[in-house]
Short mmCIF file of C-alpha atoms and ligand atoms in Angstrom, two decimals:
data_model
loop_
_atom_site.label_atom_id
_atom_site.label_comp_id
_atom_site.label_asym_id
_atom_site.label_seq_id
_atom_site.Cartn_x
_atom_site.Cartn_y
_atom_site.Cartn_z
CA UNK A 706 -22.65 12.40 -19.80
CA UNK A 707 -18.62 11.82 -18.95
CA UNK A 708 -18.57 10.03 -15.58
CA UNK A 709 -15.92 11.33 -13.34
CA UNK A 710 -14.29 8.58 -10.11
CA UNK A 711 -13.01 9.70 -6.80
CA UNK A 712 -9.84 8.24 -5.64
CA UNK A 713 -8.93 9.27 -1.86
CA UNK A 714 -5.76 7.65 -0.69
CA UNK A 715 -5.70 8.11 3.29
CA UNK A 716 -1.94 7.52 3.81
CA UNK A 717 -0.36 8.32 6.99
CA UNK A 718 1.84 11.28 6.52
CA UNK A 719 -0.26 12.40 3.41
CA UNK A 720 -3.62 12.39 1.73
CA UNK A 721 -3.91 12.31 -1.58
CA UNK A 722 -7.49 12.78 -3.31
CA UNK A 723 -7.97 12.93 -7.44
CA UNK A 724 -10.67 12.86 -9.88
CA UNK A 725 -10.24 10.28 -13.03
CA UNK A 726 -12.27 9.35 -15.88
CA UNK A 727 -12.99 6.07 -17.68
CA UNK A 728 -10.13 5.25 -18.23
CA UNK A 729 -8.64 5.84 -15.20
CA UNK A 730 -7.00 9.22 -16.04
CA UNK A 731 -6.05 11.34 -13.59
CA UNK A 732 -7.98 15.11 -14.41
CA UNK A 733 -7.17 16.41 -10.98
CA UNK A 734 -4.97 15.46 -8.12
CA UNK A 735 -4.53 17.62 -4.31
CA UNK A 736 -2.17 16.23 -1.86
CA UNK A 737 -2.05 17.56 1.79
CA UNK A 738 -0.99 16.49 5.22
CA UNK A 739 -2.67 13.48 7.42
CA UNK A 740 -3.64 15.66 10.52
CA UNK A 741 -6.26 14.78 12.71
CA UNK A 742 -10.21 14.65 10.91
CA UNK A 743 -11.22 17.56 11.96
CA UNK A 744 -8.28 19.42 9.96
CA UNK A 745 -7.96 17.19 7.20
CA UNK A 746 -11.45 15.75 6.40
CA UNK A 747 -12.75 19.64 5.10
CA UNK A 748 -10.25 19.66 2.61
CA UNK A 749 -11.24 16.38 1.32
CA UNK A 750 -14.62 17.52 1.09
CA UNK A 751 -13.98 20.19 -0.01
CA UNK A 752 -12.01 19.17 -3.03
CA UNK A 753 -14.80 16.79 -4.06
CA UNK A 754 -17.62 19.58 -4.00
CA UNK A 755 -15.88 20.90 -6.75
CA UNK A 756 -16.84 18.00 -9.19
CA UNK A 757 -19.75 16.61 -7.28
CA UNK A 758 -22.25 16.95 -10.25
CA UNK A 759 -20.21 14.40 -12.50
CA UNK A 760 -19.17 12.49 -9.85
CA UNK A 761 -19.98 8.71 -10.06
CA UNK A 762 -18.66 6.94 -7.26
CA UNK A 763 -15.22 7.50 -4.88
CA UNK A 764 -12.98 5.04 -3.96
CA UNK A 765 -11.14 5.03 -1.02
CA UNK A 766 -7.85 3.04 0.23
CA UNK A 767 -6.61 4.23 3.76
CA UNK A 768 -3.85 2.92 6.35
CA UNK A 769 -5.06 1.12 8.47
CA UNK A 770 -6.16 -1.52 10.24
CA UNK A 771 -9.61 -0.57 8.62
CA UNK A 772 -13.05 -2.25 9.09
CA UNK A 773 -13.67 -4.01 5.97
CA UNK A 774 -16.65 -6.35 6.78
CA UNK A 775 -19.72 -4.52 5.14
CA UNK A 776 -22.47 -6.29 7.87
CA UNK A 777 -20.37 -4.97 10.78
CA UNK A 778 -21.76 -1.65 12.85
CA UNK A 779 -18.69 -0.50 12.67
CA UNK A 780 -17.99 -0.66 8.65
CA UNK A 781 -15.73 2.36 7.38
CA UNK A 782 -14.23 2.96 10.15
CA UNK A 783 -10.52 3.32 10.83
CA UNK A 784 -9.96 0.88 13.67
CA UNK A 785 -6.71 0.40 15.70
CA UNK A 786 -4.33 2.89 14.64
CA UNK A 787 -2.01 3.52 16.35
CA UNK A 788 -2.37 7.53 15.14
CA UNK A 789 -4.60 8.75 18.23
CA UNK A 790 -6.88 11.01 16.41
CA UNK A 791 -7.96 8.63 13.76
CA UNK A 792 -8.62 5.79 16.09
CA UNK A 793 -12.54 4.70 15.80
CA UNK A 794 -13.04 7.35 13.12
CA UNK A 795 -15.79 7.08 10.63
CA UNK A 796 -14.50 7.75 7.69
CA UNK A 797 -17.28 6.47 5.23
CA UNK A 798 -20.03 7.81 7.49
CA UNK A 799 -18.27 11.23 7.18
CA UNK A 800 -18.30 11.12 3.45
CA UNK A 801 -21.85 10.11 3.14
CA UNK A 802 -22.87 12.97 4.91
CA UNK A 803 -21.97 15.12 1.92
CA UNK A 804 -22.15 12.68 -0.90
CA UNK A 805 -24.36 10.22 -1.95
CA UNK A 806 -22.80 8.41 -4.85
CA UNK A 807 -21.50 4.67 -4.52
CA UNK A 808 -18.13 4.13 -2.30
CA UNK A 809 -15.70 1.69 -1.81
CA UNK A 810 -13.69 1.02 1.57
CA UNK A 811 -10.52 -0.96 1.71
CA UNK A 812 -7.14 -0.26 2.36
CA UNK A 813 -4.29 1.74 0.73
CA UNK A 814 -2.16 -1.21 -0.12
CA UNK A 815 -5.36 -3.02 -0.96
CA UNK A 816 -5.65 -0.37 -3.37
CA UNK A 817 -2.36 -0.27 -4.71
CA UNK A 818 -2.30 -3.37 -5.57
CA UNK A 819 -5.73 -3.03 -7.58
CA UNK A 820 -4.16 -0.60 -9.27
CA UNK A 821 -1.38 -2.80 -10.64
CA UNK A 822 -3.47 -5.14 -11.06
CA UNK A 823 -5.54 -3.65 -13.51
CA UNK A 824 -3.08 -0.76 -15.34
CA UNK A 825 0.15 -1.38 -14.09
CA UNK A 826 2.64 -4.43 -13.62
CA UNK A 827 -0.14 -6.66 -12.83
CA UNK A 828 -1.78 -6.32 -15.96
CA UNK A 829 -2.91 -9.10 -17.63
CA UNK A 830 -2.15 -11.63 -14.82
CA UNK A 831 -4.67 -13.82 -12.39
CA UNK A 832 -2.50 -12.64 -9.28
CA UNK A 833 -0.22 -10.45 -7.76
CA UNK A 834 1.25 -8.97 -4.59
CA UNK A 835 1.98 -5.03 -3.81
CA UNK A 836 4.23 -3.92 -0.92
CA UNK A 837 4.75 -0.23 0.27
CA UNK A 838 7.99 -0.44 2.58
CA UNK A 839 7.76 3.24 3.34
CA UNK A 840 6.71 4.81 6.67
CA UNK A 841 5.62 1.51 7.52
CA UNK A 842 5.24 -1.78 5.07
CA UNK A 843 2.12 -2.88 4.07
CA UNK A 844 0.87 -5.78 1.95
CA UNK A 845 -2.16 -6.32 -0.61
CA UNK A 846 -2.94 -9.34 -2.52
CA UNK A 847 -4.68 -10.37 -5.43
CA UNK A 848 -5.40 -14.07 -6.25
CA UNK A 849 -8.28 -14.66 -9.30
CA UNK A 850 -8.94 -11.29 -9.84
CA UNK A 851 -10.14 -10.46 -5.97
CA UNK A 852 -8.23 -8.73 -2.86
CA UNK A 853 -7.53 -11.86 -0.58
CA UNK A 854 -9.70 -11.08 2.48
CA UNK A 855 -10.83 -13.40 4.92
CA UNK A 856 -11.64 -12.70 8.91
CA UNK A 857 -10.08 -9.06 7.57
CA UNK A 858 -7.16 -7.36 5.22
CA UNK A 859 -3.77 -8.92 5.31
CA UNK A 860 -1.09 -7.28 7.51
CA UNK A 861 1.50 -8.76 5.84
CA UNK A 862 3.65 -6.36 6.66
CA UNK A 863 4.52 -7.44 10.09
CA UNK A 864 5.64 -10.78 9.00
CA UNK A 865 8.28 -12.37 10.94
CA UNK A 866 12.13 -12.21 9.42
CA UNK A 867 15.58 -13.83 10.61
CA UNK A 868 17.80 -11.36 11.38
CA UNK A 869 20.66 -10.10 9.40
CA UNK A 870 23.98 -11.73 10.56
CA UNK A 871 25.60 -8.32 10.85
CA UNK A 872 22.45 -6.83 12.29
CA UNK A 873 21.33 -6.46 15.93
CA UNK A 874 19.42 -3.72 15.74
CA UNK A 875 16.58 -4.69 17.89
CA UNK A 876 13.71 -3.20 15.88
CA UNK A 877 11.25 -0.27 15.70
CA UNK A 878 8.07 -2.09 15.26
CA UNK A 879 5.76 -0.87 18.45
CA UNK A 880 3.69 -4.03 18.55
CA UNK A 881 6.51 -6.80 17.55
CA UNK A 882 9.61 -5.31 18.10
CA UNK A 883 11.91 -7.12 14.71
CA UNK A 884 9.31 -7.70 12.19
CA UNK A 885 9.58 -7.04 8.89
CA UNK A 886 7.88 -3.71 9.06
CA UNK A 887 10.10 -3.09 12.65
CA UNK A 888 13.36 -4.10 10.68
CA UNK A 889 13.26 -2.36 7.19
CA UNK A 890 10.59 0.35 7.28
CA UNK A 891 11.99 3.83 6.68
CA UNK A 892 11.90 4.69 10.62
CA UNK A 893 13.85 1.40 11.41
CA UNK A 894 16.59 2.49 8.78
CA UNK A 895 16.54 5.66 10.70
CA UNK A 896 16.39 4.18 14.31
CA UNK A 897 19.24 2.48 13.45
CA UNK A 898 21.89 4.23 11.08
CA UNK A 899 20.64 8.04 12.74
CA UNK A 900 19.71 8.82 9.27
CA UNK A 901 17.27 9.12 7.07
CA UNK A 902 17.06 6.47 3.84
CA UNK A 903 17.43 9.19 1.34
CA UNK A 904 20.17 10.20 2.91
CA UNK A 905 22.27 7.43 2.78
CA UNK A 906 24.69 6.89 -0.39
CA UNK A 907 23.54 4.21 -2.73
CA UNK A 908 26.37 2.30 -2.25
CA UNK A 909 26.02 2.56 1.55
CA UNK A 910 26.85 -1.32 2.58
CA UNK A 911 23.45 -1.22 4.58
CA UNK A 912 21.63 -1.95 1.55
CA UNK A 913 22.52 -5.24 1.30
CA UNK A 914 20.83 -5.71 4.76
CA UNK A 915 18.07 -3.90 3.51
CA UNK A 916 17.50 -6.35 1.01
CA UNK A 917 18.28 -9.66 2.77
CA UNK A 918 14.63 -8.52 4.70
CA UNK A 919 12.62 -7.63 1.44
CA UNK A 920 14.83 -11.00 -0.41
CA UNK A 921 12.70 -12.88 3.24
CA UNK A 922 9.32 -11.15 2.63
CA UNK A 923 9.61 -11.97 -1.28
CA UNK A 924 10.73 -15.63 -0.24
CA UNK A 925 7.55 -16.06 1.87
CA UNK A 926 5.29 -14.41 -0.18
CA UNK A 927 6.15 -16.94 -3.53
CA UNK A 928 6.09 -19.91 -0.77
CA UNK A 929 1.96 -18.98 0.87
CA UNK A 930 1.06 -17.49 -2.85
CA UNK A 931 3.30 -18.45 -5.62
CA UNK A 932 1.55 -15.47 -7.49
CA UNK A 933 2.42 -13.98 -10.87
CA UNK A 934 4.48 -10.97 -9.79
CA UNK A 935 5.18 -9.17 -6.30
CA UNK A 936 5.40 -5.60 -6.73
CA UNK A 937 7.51 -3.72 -4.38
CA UNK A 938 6.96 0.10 -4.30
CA UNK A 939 7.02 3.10 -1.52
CA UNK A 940 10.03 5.35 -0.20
CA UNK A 941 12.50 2.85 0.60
CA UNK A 942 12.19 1.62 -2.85
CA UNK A 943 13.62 4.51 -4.69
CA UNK A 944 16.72 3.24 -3.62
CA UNK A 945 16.22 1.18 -6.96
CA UNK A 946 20.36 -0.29 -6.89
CA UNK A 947 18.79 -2.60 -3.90
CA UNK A 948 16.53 -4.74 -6.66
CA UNK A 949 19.32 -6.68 -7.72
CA UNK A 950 20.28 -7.41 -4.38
CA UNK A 951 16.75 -8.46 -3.45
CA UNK A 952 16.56 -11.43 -6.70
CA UNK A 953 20.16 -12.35 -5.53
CA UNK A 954 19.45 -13.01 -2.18
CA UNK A 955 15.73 -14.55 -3.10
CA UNK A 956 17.61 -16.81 -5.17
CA UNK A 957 19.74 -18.00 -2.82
CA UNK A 958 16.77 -18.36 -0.45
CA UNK A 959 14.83 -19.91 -2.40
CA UNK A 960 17.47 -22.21 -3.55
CA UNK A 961 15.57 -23.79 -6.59
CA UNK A 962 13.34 -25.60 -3.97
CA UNK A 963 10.31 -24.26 -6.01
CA UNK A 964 10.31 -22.63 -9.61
CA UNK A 965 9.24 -19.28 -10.37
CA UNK A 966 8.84 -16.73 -13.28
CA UNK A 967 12.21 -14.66 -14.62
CA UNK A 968 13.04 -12.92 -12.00
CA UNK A 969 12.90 -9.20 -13.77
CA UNK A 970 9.22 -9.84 -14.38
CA UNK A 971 8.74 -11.40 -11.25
CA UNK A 972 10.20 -8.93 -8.63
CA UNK A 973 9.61 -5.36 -9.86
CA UNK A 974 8.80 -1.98 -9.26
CA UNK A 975 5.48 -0.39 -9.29
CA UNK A 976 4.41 0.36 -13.17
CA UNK A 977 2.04 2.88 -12.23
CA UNK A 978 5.07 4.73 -9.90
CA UNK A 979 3.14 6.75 -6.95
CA UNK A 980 -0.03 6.41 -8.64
CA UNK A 981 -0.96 2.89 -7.77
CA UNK A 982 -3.27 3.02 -5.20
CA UNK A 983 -4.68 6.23 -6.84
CA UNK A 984 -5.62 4.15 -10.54
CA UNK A 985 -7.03 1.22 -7.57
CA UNK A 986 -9.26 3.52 -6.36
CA UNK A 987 -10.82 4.80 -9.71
CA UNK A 988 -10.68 1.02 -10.84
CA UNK A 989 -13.02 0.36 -7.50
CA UNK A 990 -15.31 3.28 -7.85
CA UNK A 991 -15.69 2.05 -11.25
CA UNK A 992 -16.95 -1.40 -10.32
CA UNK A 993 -19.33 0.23 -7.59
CA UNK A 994 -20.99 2.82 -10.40
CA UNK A 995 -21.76 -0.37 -12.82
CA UNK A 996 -23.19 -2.74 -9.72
CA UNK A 997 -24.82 0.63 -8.45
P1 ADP B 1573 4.26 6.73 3.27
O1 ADP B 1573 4.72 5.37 3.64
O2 ADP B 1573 4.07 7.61 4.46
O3 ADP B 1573 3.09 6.74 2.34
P2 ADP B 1573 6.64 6.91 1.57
O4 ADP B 1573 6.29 5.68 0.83
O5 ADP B 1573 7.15 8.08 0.78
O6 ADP B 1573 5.43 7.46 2.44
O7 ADP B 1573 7.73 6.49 2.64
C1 ADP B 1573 8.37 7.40 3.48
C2 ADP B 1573 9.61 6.72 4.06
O8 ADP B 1573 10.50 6.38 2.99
C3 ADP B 1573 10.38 7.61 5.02
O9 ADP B 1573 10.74 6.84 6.16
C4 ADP B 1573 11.62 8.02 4.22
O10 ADP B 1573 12.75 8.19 5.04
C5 ADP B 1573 11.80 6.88 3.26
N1 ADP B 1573 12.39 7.34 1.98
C6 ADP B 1573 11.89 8.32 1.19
N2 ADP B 1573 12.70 8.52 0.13
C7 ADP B 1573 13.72 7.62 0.24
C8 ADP B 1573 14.88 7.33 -0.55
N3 ADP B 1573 15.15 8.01 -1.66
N4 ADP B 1573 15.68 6.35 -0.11
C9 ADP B 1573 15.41 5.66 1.02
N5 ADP B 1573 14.36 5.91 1.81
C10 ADP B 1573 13.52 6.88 1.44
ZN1 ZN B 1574 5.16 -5.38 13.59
#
């Protein structure tokens, strides 16, 4: 019999749920809204009903902060969002009420970065790094193969940066003010300029500012890592002039203090494009069918 994986990628302005086979193929993909459970949850069921005979597993990477410790009472549960309606919401314990094939629970970035890892940009290596600087920025690492977990995921997102010289924008980050996430995020670049990313020229001088914060979170990333490759993907990123920005100013950060890999094949865009953390998923269900 073909075995068919769930993906379900929670993000939070959209959901996006597929079915894949083997080989990590997307068959199916629906996309809707993040509302609040009640609305959105039925349509992820729903979806899944469809194909729940050859259904082997589902994966599932969602924003977070998520509870990712398997022994806790409180496992698959979204935890401290700050989106009201999703706060203490048990989001494996609503699936299992309507499926009963293997799951996985971790989060979207964790995901994305699996995804990479095994089709994408990452392929091949021991380790790499995936950020999303979109809505918000979110980190997921790999190191030997595994997600780097340890008391929980990473939130390397919300790392600390030096400010731009030419930049006093005081930051949109609720918890920290100018983080990373609070200082280049799409809502910061909004916050700030009264505009949307996408709607700024690609030759707007704020990129450059822009980049001097992903050029920090690159820096800091090769310096606690020194991984393979660091993958830097979501909204933001489509403003693709900024990359060579972000390896000039890494460079000069860096200032050949340590050595690292060619710089096109060490700072790069997603491979696997929007589909990242949906491959990641698949990739997990797979692993959770076989150890089933
Ligand atoms: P999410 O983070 O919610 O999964 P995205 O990765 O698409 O979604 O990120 C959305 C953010 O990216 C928004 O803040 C939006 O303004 C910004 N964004 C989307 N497209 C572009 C673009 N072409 N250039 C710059 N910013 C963009
Ligand atoms: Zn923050």
């Amino acid at each position: 019999m073909t075995k068919f994986y769930g993906s379900i990628e929670a993000g939070g302005t959209k959901f996006v749920c597929a079915i894949g086979d083997e080989n990590f193929k997307i068959i199916e993909r629906v996309s809707f809204p993040t509302e609040t459970p009640e609305e959105t949850m039925p349509n992820v069921i729903a979806f899944f009903q469809q194909h729940q005979t050859d259904l082997a597993a589902i994966g599932v990477g969602s924003f977070g902060p998520i509870d990712i410790h398997k022994d806790s009472k409180t496992y698959g549960y979204i935890t401290s969002t700050p989106k009201l309606p999703w706060q203490h919401y048990d989001f494996i314990g609503e699936l299992k009420k309507h499926f009963s094939v293997p799951m996985t629970w971790t989060t979207d970035v964790n995901a994305a970065v699996y995804g990479e890892y095994v089709a994408g940009s990452g392929k091949g290596l021991n380790s790499a790094v995936y950020y999303t600087i979109g809505t918000g920025v979110g980190g997921g690492a790999i190191q030997e193969g595994r997600l780097i977990e340890g008391f929980s995921h990473p939130e390397m997102g919300h790392m600390q940066v030096k400010h731009h010289p030419e930049d006093d924008f005081a930051g949109a980050c609720p918890f920290h003010g100018d983080c990373l996430e609070g200082m280049a995020a799409g809502p910061a670049i909004e916050k700030r300029l009264g505009k949307k990313g996408q709607d700024l020229a690609a030759d707007d001088p704020y990129w450059e500012i822009e980049a001097y914060y992903l050029a920090q979170c690159v820096y800091n990333t090769t310096l606690l890592l020194r991984p393979e490759v660091i993958i830097l993907g979501g909204g933001v990123m489509k403003q693709q002039q900024m990359m060579k920005n972000v390896r000039q100013a890494f460079t000069k950060l860096v200032n050949d203090y340590v050595e690292v890999p060619a710089l096109e094949q060490y700072i790069v865009f997603p491979a696997l494009e929007d589909n990242a953390a949906t491959v990641g998923c698949f990739a997990m269900a797979k692993e959770a069918a076989l150890h089933n």
